[in-house]
Structure formats: structure tokens, C-alpha cells
Amino acid sequence: MFTLTRDDGYLLSTDPDRLDLDRVHHWLSTDAYWALGRSRETVARAFAGSIPYAVHRVPDGGQVAVARVVTDGATFAWLCDVYVAREERGRGLGTWLATAVRDHLASLGVHRILLATLDAHGVYAGVGFTPVTPERWMELDRRPVTPLTGKEPIGSPALTVER
């Protein structure tokens, strides 16, 4: 397990037992443009197959941010599902979280990390991420929901959000 404490009372941990999965599911499925409507089962499976990075307030233990990393633990990682609770934003937690992930993965020997963002380029650029060259990267995206809008392609069944 990896842990890191910030001077102002936040603790980052990769301990899956500290992860508040109900809170994470709520954040992602209702407020994260890339995961709107994602089921709790999908969130649970995704985090079970990844390294979870959860940020907690030390005084009360409440979880305030999360990220997950899909990695082979040797050469490559995908940083995803990064979310900071709305009421905690503006405190530098996103930058601190991304920096901690970068440094923790480097300590494991992982030096290539990929991520996708629609609106946080500045946060990740400040940690050393640069735009990807489009002529090198390709993707196969078979998700039934358009990730940027959360809306299904025409002719798809209706999207439902679990509460």
C-alpha cells in the first residue's frame, strides 16, 4: 500500500479497503461527464482491477477525491476516473493527486502514463503531461454511450441513472 499525507490534513491511500465505493459511484455516475449513468457494479469491477488512489480528510476520514490507474506495473499506465468533490475543489487536490500518482508509478518503474481529459489540461500539464501526437495513437471505442455527452447514439435504448 502507498500512502502520502499533505501538511494541511489530507491523506492519499491506495488501500482498497479505504475506498468509499458508494461515494465514488455517486460522483462518477451523476457528475463526471465521462461516466454518467455508469452502474455501481461497473464501478466496482473497474476499481477492483485497478490501483485506487483515494484522498481523505484526516480529521474525519471523509473521502474527498479519487483516481484509478490501470497498469501492468512495469511499463505503462492509464490514469482515469480522476474526480475531486465539488466542495473540495480549489485547494490543489487534483494537482496533488496527479503528482502523487505520477511519482508512485515512477517508483514502480512505470514511466509512460496516458490519460484523457476534456477540461483539465492545465492541471495535468502542470504535472508534466503533454498532448499526445494523433498520428501515433489509435483507439477502438465500442462504448454504447457517447463519453463526452453521456447521450446514446440514435436508436440506442434509453440511459438510466441508478440512485
PDB file of C-alpha atoms in Angstrom:
ATOM      1  CA  MET A   1       0.000   0.000   0.000  1.00  0.00           C
ATOM      2  CA  PHE A   2       1.085   3.515  -0.796  1.00  0.00           C
ATOM      3  CA  THR A   3       0.151   6.412   1.485  1.00  0.00           C
ATOM      4  CA  LEU A   4       1.036  10.080   1.453  1.00  0.00           C
ATOM      5  CA  THR A   5      -0.005  12.866   3.807  1.00  0.00           C
ATOM      6  CA  ARG A   6      -0.299  16.527   2.917  1.00  0.00           C
ATOM      7  CA  ASP A   7       0.574  19.184   5.506  1.00  0.00           C
ATOM      8  CA  ASP A   8      -2.963  20.617   5.535  1.00  0.00           C
ATOM      9  CA  GLY A   9      -4.676  17.420   6.636  1.00  0.00           C
ATOM     10  CA  TYR A  10      -5.303  15.260   3.572  1.00  0.00           C
ATOM     11  CA  LEU A  11      -4.233  11.644   3.241  1.00  0.00           C
ATOM     12  CA  LEU A  12      -3.842   9.730  -0.014  1.00  0.00           C
ATOM     13  CA  SER A  13      -4.023   5.937   0.098  1.00  0.00           C
ATOM     14  CA  THR A  14      -4.077   3.059  -2.371  1.00  0.00           C
ATOM     15  CA  ASP A  15      -5.636   0.762   0.222  1.00  0.00           C
ATOM     16  CA  PRO A  16      -8.798  -0.601  -1.446  1.00  0.00           C
ATOM     17  CA  ASP A  17     -10.381  -1.085   1.987  1.00  0.00           C
ATOM     18  CA  ARG A  18     -10.347   2.703   2.490  1.00  0.00           C
ATOM     19  CA  LEU A  19     -12.178   3.366  -0.782  1.00  0.00           C
ATOM     20  CA  ASP A  20     -15.747   4.625  -0.303  1.00  0.00           C
ATOM     21  CA  LEU A  21     -17.163   2.913  -3.378  1.00  0.00           C
ATOM     22  CA  ASP A  22     -20.690   4.214  -2.840  1.00  0.00           C
ATOM     23  CA  ARG A  23     -19.395   7.781  -2.847  1.00  0.00           C
ATOM     24  CA  VAL A  24     -17.190   7.123  -5.877  1.00  0.00           C
ATOM     25  CA  HIS A  25     -20.115   5.597  -7.766  1.00  0.00           C
ATOM     26  CA  HIS A  26     -22.282   8.610  -6.952  1.00  0.00           C
ATOM     27  CA  TRP A  27     -19.621  11.073  -8.105  1.00  0.00           C
ATOM     28  CA  LEU A  28     -18.872   9.265 -11.346  1.00  0.00           C
ATOM     29  CA  SER A  29     -22.386   8.269 -12.354  1.00  0.00           C
ATOM     30  CA  THR A  30     -24.014  11.639 -11.652  1.00  0.00           C
ATOM     31  CA  ASP A  31     -21.319  14.314 -12.055  1.00  0.00           C
ATOM     32  CA  ALA A  32     -18.477  13.043 -14.270  1.00  0.00           C
ATOM     33  CA  TYR A  33     -19.112  13.651 -17.976  1.00  0.00           C
ATOM     34  CA  TRP A  34     -17.191  10.504 -18.960  1.00  0.00           C
ATOM     35  CA  ALA A  35     -19.115   8.155 -16.654  1.00  0.00           C
ATOM     36  CA  LEU A  36     -22.693   9.427 -16.470  1.00  0.00           C
ATOM     37  CA  GLY A  37     -25.033   6.566 -15.701  1.00  0.00           C
ATOM     38  CA  ARG A  38     -22.233   4.076 -15.018  1.00  0.00           C
ATOM     39  CA  SER A  39     -23.604   1.272 -12.839  1.00  0.00           C
ATOM     40  CA  ARG A  40     -22.271   0.576  -9.371  1.00  0.00           C
ATOM     41  CA  GLU A  41     -21.304  -2.923 -10.499  1.00  0.00           C
ATOM     42  CA  THR A  42     -19.194  -1.469 -13.320  1.00  0.00           C
ATOM     43  CA  VAL A  43     -17.523   0.995 -10.947  1.00  0.00           C
ATOM     44  CA  ALA A  44     -16.784  -1.835  -8.502  1.00  0.00           C
ATOM     45  CA  ARG A  45     -15.312  -4.072 -11.215  1.00  0.00           C
ATOM     46  CA  ALA A  46     -13.260  -1.212 -12.650  1.00  0.00           C
ATOM     47  CA  PHE A  47     -11.731  -0.312  -9.293  1.00  0.00           C
ATOM     48  CA  ALA A  48     -11.165  -3.970  -8.382  1.00  0.00           C
ATOM     49  CA  GLY A  49      -8.993  -4.348 -11.487  1.00  0.00           C
ATOM     50  CA  SER A  50      -7.050  -1.127 -10.913  1.00  0.00           C
ATOM     51  CA  ILE A  51      -4.940   0.697  -8.354  1.00  0.00           C
ATOM     52  CA  PRO A  52      -7.289   3.012  -6.441  1.00  0.00           C
ATOM     53  CA  TYR A  53      -5.992   6.352  -5.182  1.00  0.00           C
ATOM     54  CA  ALA A  54      -8.356   7.811  -2.596  1.00  0.00           C
ATOM     55  CA  VAL A  55      -7.881  11.162  -0.864  1.00  0.00           C
ATOM     56  CA  HIS A  56      -9.359  11.577   2.627  1.00  0.00           C
ATOM     57  CA  ARG A  57      -9.589  14.418   5.122  1.00  0.00           C
ATOM     58  CA  VAL A  58      -7.523  13.326   8.116  1.00  0.00           C
ATOM     59  CA  PRO A  59      -9.739  14.763  10.883  1.00  0.00           C
ATOM     60  CA  ASP A  60     -12.920  12.888   9.910  1.00  0.00           C
ATOM     61  CA  GLY A  61     -11.702  10.355   7.326  1.00  0.00           C
ATOM     62  CA  GLY A  62     -14.190  11.550   4.702  1.00  0.00           C
ATOM     63  CA  GLN A  63     -13.186  10.744   1.142  1.00  0.00           C
ATOM     64  CA  VAL A  64     -12.837  13.888  -0.995  1.00  0.00           C
ATOM     65  CA  ALA A  65     -11.165  12.718  -4.213  1.00  0.00           C
ATOM     66  CA  VAL A  66     -10.368   9.616  -6.191  1.00  0.00           C
ATOM     67  CA  ALA A  67      -8.432   8.321  -9.169  1.00  0.00           C
ATOM     68  CA  ARG A  68      -7.726   4.902 -10.537  1.00  0.00           C
ATOM     69  CA  VAL A  69      -4.837   3.549 -12.546  1.00  0.00           C
ATOM     70  CA  VAL A  70      -4.943   0.606 -14.915  1.00  0.00           C
ATOM     71  CA  THR A  71      -1.382  -0.664 -15.278  1.00  0.00           C
ATOM     72  CA  ASP A  72       0.857  -3.623 -15.979  1.00  0.00           C
ATOM     73  CA  GLY A  73       3.027  -2.361 -13.129  1.00  0.00           C
ATOM     74  CA  ALA A  74       6.129  -2.320 -15.315  1.00  0.00           C
ATOM     75  CA  THR A  75       5.906  -0.140 -18.422  1.00  0.00           C
ATOM     76  CA  PHE A  76       2.522   1.501 -18.914  1.00  0.00           C
ATOM     77  CA  ALA A  77      -0.398   3.004 -17.006  1.00  0.00           C
ATOM     78  CA  TRP A  78      -3.707   4.662 -17.804  1.00  0.00           C
ATOM     79  CA  LEU A  79      -4.828   7.296 -15.298  1.00  0.00           C
ATOM     80  CA  CYS A  80      -8.602   7.599 -15.262  1.00  0.00           C
ATOM     81  CA  ASP A  81     -11.704   8.354 -13.209  1.00  0.00           C
ATOM     82  CA  VAL A  82      -9.990  11.305 -11.544  1.00  0.00           C
ATOM     83  CA  TYR A  83     -12.567  13.200  -9.510  1.00  0.00           C
ATOM     84  CA  VAL A  84     -12.375  15.830  -6.762  1.00  0.00           C
ATOM     85  CA  ALA A  85     -15.549  16.526  -4.764  1.00  0.00           C
ATOM     86  CA  ARG A  86     -17.066  19.858  -5.773  1.00  0.00           C
ATOM     87  CA  GLU A  87     -16.864  21.255  -2.251  1.00  0.00           C
ATOM     88  CA  GLU A  88     -13.120  20.459  -2.077  1.00  0.00           C
ATOM     89  CA  ARG A  89     -12.104  21.997  -5.408  1.00  0.00           C
ATOM     90  CA  GLY A  90      -9.752  24.968  -5.484  1.00  0.00           C
ATOM     91  CA  ARG A  91      -7.396  23.512  -2.866  1.00  0.00           C
ATOM     92  CA  GLY A  92      -4.914  21.963  -5.312  1.00  0.00           C
ATOM     93  CA  LEU A  93      -6.076  18.409  -4.601  1.00  0.00           C
ATOM     94  CA  GLY A  94      -6.272  17.460  -8.291  1.00  0.00           C
ATOM     95  CA  THR A  95      -2.682  18.536  -8.907  1.00  0.00           C
ATOM     96  CA  TRP A  96      -1.521  16.865  -5.692  1.00  0.00           C
ATOM     97  CA  LEU A  97      -3.328  13.652  -6.620  1.00  0.00           C
ATOM     98  CA  ALA A  98      -1.925  13.584 -10.178  1.00  0.00           C
ATOM     99  CA  THR A  99       1.591  14.310  -8.873  1.00  0.00           C
ATOM    100  CA  ALA A 100       1.339  11.540  -6.278  1.00  0.00           C
ATOM    101  CA  VAL A 101       0.122   9.059  -8.901  1.00  0.00           C
ATOM    102  CA  ARG A 102       2.956  10.046 -11.258  1.00  0.00           C
ATOM    103  CA  ASP A 103       5.590   9.695  -8.540  1.00  0.00           C
ATOM    104  CA  HIS A 104       4.196   6.446  -7.138  1.00  0.00           C
ATOM    105  CA  LEU A 105       4.130   4.860 -10.599  1.00  0.00           C
ATOM    106  CA  ALA A 106       7.694   6.067 -11.273  1.00  0.00           C
ATOM    107  CA  SER A 107       8.804   4.317  -8.081  1.00  0.00           C
ATOM    108  CA  LEU A 108       7.393   1.101  -9.577  1.00  0.00           C
ATOM    109  CA  GLY A 109       9.304   1.670 -12.829  1.00  0.00           C
ATOM    110  CA  VAL A 110       6.267   2.818 -14.829  1.00  0.00           C
ATOM    111  CA  HIS A 111       7.305   5.827 -16.899  1.00  0.00           C
ATOM    112  CA  ARG A 112       4.557   6.048 -19.539  1.00  0.00           C
ATOM    113  CA  ILE A 113       1.142   7.222 -18.346  1.00  0.00           C
ATOM    114  CA  LEU A 114      -1.781   8.002 -20.609  1.00  0.00           C
ATOM    115  CA  LEU A 115      -4.925   9.940 -19.714  1.00  0.00           C
ATOM    116  CA  ALA A 116      -7.821  11.674 -21.423  1.00  0.00           C
ATOM    117  CA  THR A 117      -9.386  14.948 -20.334  1.00  0.00           C
ATOM    118  CA  LEU A 118     -11.885  17.377 -21.756  1.00  0.00           C
ATOM    119  CA  ASP A 119     -11.394  20.207 -19.285  1.00  0.00           C
ATOM    120  CA  ALA A 120      -8.332  19.754 -17.038  1.00  0.00           C
ATOM    121  CA  HIS A 121      -5.404  20.143 -19.431  1.00  0.00           C
ATOM    122  CA  GLY A 122      -3.801  22.802 -17.227  1.00  0.00           C
ATOM    123  CA  VAL A 123      -3.825  20.561 -14.161  1.00  0.00           C
ATOM    124  CA  TYR A 124      -2.113  17.718 -15.984  1.00  0.00           C
ATOM    125  CA  ALA A 125       0.299  19.964 -17.903  1.00  0.00           C
ATOM    126  CA  GLY A 126       1.482  21.295 -14.548  1.00  0.00           C
ATOM    127  CA  VAL A 127       2.414  17.732 -13.572  1.00  0.00           C
ATOM    128  CA  GLY A 128       4.331  17.118 -16.817  1.00  0.00           C
ATOM    129  CA  PHE A 129       1.721  15.630 -19.161  1.00  0.00           C
ATOM    130  CA  THR A 130       1.835  16.780 -22.781  1.00  0.00           C
ATOM    131  CA  PRO A 131      -0.655  16.402 -25.633  1.00  0.00           C
ATOM    132  CA  VAL A 132      -0.497  13.083 -27.498  1.00  0.00           C
ATOM    133  CA  THR A 133       0.575  13.005 -31.117  1.00  0.00           C
ATOM    134  CA  PRO A 134      -2.501  11.914 -33.048  1.00  0.00           C
ATOM    135  CA  GLU A 135      -0.542  10.158 -35.788  1.00  0.00           C
ATOM    136  CA  ARG A 136       0.805   7.631 -33.254  1.00  0.00           C
ATOM    137  CA  TRP A 137      -2.300   6.760 -31.275  1.00  0.00           C
ATOM    138  CA  MET A 138      -5.393   4.861 -32.342  1.00  0.00           C
ATOM    139  CA  GLU A 139      -8.417   3.642 -30.456  1.00  0.00           C
ATOM    140  CA  LEU A 140     -11.293   1.229 -30.677  1.00  0.00           C
ATOM    141  CA  ASP A 141     -14.208   2.666 -28.706  1.00  0.00           C
ATOM    142  CA  ARG A 142     -17.269   0.432 -28.529  1.00  0.00           C
ATOM    143  CA  ARG A 143     -18.943   2.120 -25.585  1.00  0.00           C
ATOM    144  CA  PRO A 144     -22.708   2.298 -26.094  1.00  0.00           C
ATOM    145  CA  VAL A 145     -22.811   5.830 -24.647  1.00  0.00           C
ATOM    146  CA  THR A 146     -21.073   8.812 -26.184  1.00  0.00           C
ATOM    147  CA  PRO A 147     -18.484   9.657 -23.495  1.00  0.00           C
ATOM    148  CA  LEU A 148     -18.471  13.443 -23.935  1.00  0.00           C
ATOM    149  CA  THR A 149     -22.208  13.954 -23.652  1.00  0.00           C
ATOM    150  CA  GLY A 150     -23.499  10.875 -21.847  1.00  0.00           C
ATOM    151  CA  LYS A 151     -26.100  10.516 -24.591  1.00  0.00           C
ATOM    152  CA  GLU A 152     -26.655   7.337 -26.547  1.00  0.00           C
ATOM    153  CA  PRO A 153     -26.249   7.159 -30.294  1.00  0.00           C
ATOM    154  CA  ILE A 154     -29.549   7.383 -32.209  1.00  0.00           C
ATOM    155  CA  GLY A 155     -31.509   4.139 -31.961  1.00  0.00           C
ATOM    156  CA  SER A 156     -29.959   3.069 -28.641  1.00  0.00           C
ATOM    157  CA  PRO A 157     -32.017   2.151 -25.577  1.00  0.00           C
ATOM    158  CA  ALA A 158     -32.630   4.928 -23.063  1.00  0.00           C
ATOM    159  CA  LEU A 159     -29.935   5.685 -20.495  1.00  0.00           C
ATOM    160  CA  THR A 160     -30.963   5.251 -16.879  1.00  0.00           C
ATOM    161  CA  VAL A 161     -29.125   6.558 -13.838  1.00  0.00           C
ATOM    162  CA  GLU A 162     -29.153   4.462 -10.683  1.00  0.00           C
ATOM    163  CA  ARG A 163     -29.588   6.247  -7.389  1.00  0.00           C
TER     164      ARG A 163
END
